Amino acid sequence: MNKIFYFTGTGNSLWTVKQLLSQLPAFEMHSAVNIVNRSNKEDITRCDSIGFVFPVYLYGPPLIATKFLSTLYITEKQYTFYIGVHGGYLADTINVVRKVLKKNNGHLNAGFGLKMPGNCIIDYSPPEKEIIEQRIRESKKRIIEIADFIKNRRSGHFEMGNHLGNWLLTGILYKLLIRTLPGYSKKFVVEDRCNSCEICKKVCPVSNIKIENNRPIWGSYCEMCLACIQNCPVEAIQWGKRTKKRSRYRNPYISIRELQNQKENMGANL
Ligand SMILES: Cc1cc2nc3c(=O)[nH]c(=O)nc-3n(C[C@H](O)[C@H](O)[C@H](O)COP(=O)(O)O)c2cc1C
Ligand code: SF4
Ligand code: SF4
């Protein structure tokens, strides 16, 4: 048995897993958020190979990914790989994942970066449609190469940025800022055109949104995955004043329902 665990905000990581599965039929996919809050550890003892596919946040793995990786017990014989799904710069993300696994007596055999459309609407607009499709086409090809690597259980391949970037962006910026992300949801606001459809609540992977008086309210535990703001059908959610004029992004091959499935069976945090 082989498993791939994923976390996604806007679907790029989920799309990556689905592409991988088309190349690696012996694998099955599992949502990491379904597992992370359980008191018992995920039983992966019977897995020959274990994969992780998470987006890159602030030049490192999301907090929830680190938390999830820390719950695993990986044995020496098991083959492990990680794909950091990023929007432009991976920096030293793979090394962070490697260190988290090592700290828990595990290991990482191989780590890859995959450039997908950037979704960080609080910093920039998503790329134009043609660029999105081009990146997806390029990633499809790269995933076939990565799958071949995994099939042959090849080890020792770890992608990363340059030394200065790794040191500055992951070594300093990520370490300094990643723990501040949960508080970013204080800046979400909802405009009057909200139609109370509750999609924002449904797609939030960590159940950080509740609906009161037909309007969303954000709690204090946010992964900053941006699923809420990116999937509101009437673009009623803003993050401060920055996002008003920016268009929204969800991976064009992933549905809202699929995003919702990510947290099925997960207890609410509110
Ligand atoms: C809070 C946040 C921080 C991000 N930081 C980075 C980053 O450091 N480097 C990068 O290349 N992309 C960064 N991105 C872009 C995402 O990693 C990228 O769009 C990814 O494909 C999103 O995956 P998803 O659709 O599975 O959520 C960031 C996105 C968010 C929401
Ligand atoms: S997704 Fe948008 S329209 Fe629907 S409840 Fe949330 S804010 Fe309102
Ligand atoms: S509140 Fe929004 S940005 Fe934060 S974790 Fe939920 S969906 Fe993601």
PDB file of N, CA and C and ligand atoms in Angstrom, residues 7 9 57 182 185 188 200 203-209 218-219 221-229, ligand 3:
ATOM      1  N   PHE A   7      -2.438  18.842   1.377  1.00  0.00           N
ATOM      2  CA  PHE A   7      -3.183  19.982   1.903  1.00  0.00           C
ATOM      3  C   PHE A   7      -3.295  20.974   0.752  1.00  0.00           C
ATOM      4  N   GLY A   9      -5.255  24.910  -0.612  1.00  0.00           N
ATOM      5  CA  GLY A   9      -6.147  26.048  -0.388  1.00  0.00           C
ATOM      6  C   GLY A   9      -6.977  26.303  -1.638  1.00  0.00           C
ATOM      7  N   TYR A  57       4.296  28.260   1.672  1.00  0.00           N
ATOM      8  CA  TYR A  57       3.865  29.531   2.270  1.00  0.00           C
ATOM      9  C   TYR A  57       5.063  30.228   2.890  1.00  0.00           C
ATOM     10  N   PRO A 182      -1.650  32.682  11.287  1.00  0.00           N
ATOM     11  CA  PRO A 182      -3.011  32.451  11.810  1.00  0.00           C
ATOM     12  C   PRO A 182      -3.757  33.739  12.155  1.00  0.00           C
ATOM     13  N   SER A 185      -6.173  36.430   9.563  1.00  0.00           N
ATOM     14  CA  SER A 185      -7.606  36.407   9.211  1.00  0.00           C
ATOM     15  C   SER A 185      -8.364  37.569   9.855  1.00  0.00           C
ATOM     16  N   PHE A 188      -9.752  39.948   7.225  1.00  0.00           N
ATOM     17  CA  PHE A 188     -10.811  39.626   6.265  1.00  0.00           C
ATOM     18  C   PHE A 188     -12.060  40.433   6.590  1.00  0.00           C
ATOM     19  N   CYS A 200     -17.748  30.032   1.614  1.00  0.00           N
ATOM     20  CA  CYS A 200     -16.502  30.354   2.329  1.00  0.00           C
ATOM     21  C   CYS A 200     -16.331  29.426   3.532  1.00  0.00           C
ATOM     22  N   VAL A 203     -15.524  25.702   2.317  1.00  0.00           N
ATOM     23  CA  VAL A 203     -14.194  25.392   1.765  1.00  0.00           C
ATOM     24  C   VAL A 203     -13.050  25.631   2.758  1.00  0.00           C
ATOM     25  N   CYS A 204     -13.342  26.262   3.885  1.00  0.00           N
ATOM     26  CA  CYS A 204     -12.242  26.507   4.834  1.00  0.00           C
ATOM     27  C   CYS A 204     -11.757  25.167   5.397  1.00  0.00           C
ATOM     28  N   PRO A 205     -10.519  24.793   5.113  1.00  0.00           N
ATOM     29  CA  PRO A 205     -10.058  23.445   5.493  1.00  0.00           C
ATOM     30  C   PRO A 205      -9.919  23.255   6.995  1.00  0.00           C
ATOM     31  N   VAL A 206      -9.805  24.364   7.735  1.00  0.00           N
ATOM     32  CA  VAL A 206      -9.598  24.218   9.179  1.00  0.00           C
ATOM     33  C   VAL A 206     -10.797  24.739   9.983  1.00  0.00           C
ATOM     34  N   SER A 207     -11.940  24.846   9.328  1.00  0.00           N
ATOM     35  CA  SER A 207     -13.195  25.251   9.990  1.00  0.00           C
ATOM     36  C   SER A 207     -13.022  26.528  10.814  1.00  0.00           C
ATOM     37  N   ASN A 208     -12.408  27.502  10.207  1.00  0.00           N
ATOM     38  CA  ASN A 208     -12.150  28.766  10.904  1.00  0.00           C
ATOM     39  C   ASN A 208     -13.247  29.801  10.650  1.00  0.00           C
ATOM     40  N   ILE A 209     -14.280  29.398   9.906  1.00  0.00           N
ATOM     41  CA  ILE A 209     -15.329  30.376   9.576  1.00  0.00           C
ATOM     42  C   ILE A 209     -16.670  29.869  10.092  1.00  0.00           C
ATOM     43  N   TRP A 218     -14.684  35.218  10.933  1.00  0.00           N
ATOM     44  CA  TRP A 218     -13.442  34.460  10.953  1.00  0.00           C
ATOM     45  C   TRP A 218     -12.965  34.242  12.385  1.00  0.00           C
ATOM     46  N   GLY A 219     -12.537  33.028  12.683  1.00  0.00           N
ATOM     47  CA  GLY A 219     -11.985  32.730  13.999  1.00  0.00           C
ATOM     48  C   GLY A 219     -10.499  33.075  14.046  1.00  0.00           C
ATOM     49  N   TYR A 221      -7.903  30.824  14.184  1.00  0.00           N
ATOM     50  CA  TYR A 221      -6.939  29.872  13.635  1.00  0.00           C
ATOM     51  C   TYR A 221      -7.058  29.757  12.120  1.00  0.00           C
ATOM     52  N   CYS A 222      -6.234  30.498  11.423  1.00  0.00           N
ATOM     53  CA  CYS A 222      -6.277  30.547   9.968  1.00  0.00           C
ATOM     54  C   CYS A 222      -4.954  30.012   9.429  1.00  0.00           C
ATOM     55  N   GLU A 223      -5.024  29.210   8.377  1.00  0.00           N
ATOM     56  CA  GLU A 223      -3.787  28.753   7.708  1.00  0.00           C
ATOM     57  C   GLU A 223      -3.386  29.723   6.609  1.00  0.00           C
ATOM     58  N   MET A 224      -4.242  30.707   6.359  1.00  0.00           N
ATOM     59  CA  MET A 224      -4.037  31.676   5.281  1.00  0.00           C
ATOM     60  C   MET A 224      -3.955  30.981   3.918  1.00  0.00           C
ATOM     61  N   CYS A 225      -4.773  29.937   3.754  1.00  0.00           N
ATOM     62  CA  CYS A 225      -4.772  29.197   2.491  1.00  0.00           C
ATOM     63  C   CYS A 225      -5.502  29.960   1.392  1.00  0.00           C
ATOM     64  N   LEU A 226      -6.324  30.939   1.796  1.00  0.00           N
ATOM     65  CA  LEU A 226      -7.058  31.839   0.909  1.00  0.00           C
ATOM     66  C   LEU A 226      -8.233  31.187   0.179  1.00  0.00           C
ATOM     67  N   ALA A 227      -8.610  29.982   0.586  1.00  0.00           N
ATOM     68  CA  ALA A 227      -9.762  29.326  -0.068  1.00  0.00           C
ATOM     69  C   ALA A 227     -11.022  30.170   0.066  1.00  0.00           C
ATOM     70  N   CYS A 228     -11.220  30.820   1.215  1.00  0.00           N
ATOM     71  CA  CYS A 228     -12.460  31.593   1.421  1.00  0.00           C
ATOM     72  C   CYS A 228     -12.538  32.765   0.442  1.00  0.00           C
ATOM     73  N   ILE A 229     -11.520  33.590   0.436  1.00  0.00           N
ATOM     74  CA  ILE A 229     -11.555  34.799  -0.404  1.00  0.00           C
ATOM     75  C   ILE A 229     -11.545  34.438  -1.896  1.00  0.00           C
TER      76      ILE A 229
HETATM   77  S1  SF4 B   3     -10.243  31.358   7.051  1.00  0.00           S
HETATM   78 FE1  SF4 B   3      -9.949  31.472   4.837  1.00  0.00          FE
HETATM   79  S2  SF4 B   3      -7.739  31.729   4.581  1.00  0.00           S
HETATM   80 FE2  SF4 B   3      -8.071  31.062   6.689  1.00  0.00          FE
HETATM   81  S3  SF4 B   3      -7.826  28.827   6.634  1.00  0.00           S
HETATM   82 FE3  SF4 B   3     -10.017  29.264   6.353  1.00  0.00          FE
HETATM   83  S4  SF4 B   3     -10.321  29.370   4.127  1.00  0.00           S
HETATM   84 FE4  SF4 B   3      -8.119  29.493   4.530  1.00  0.00          FE
END
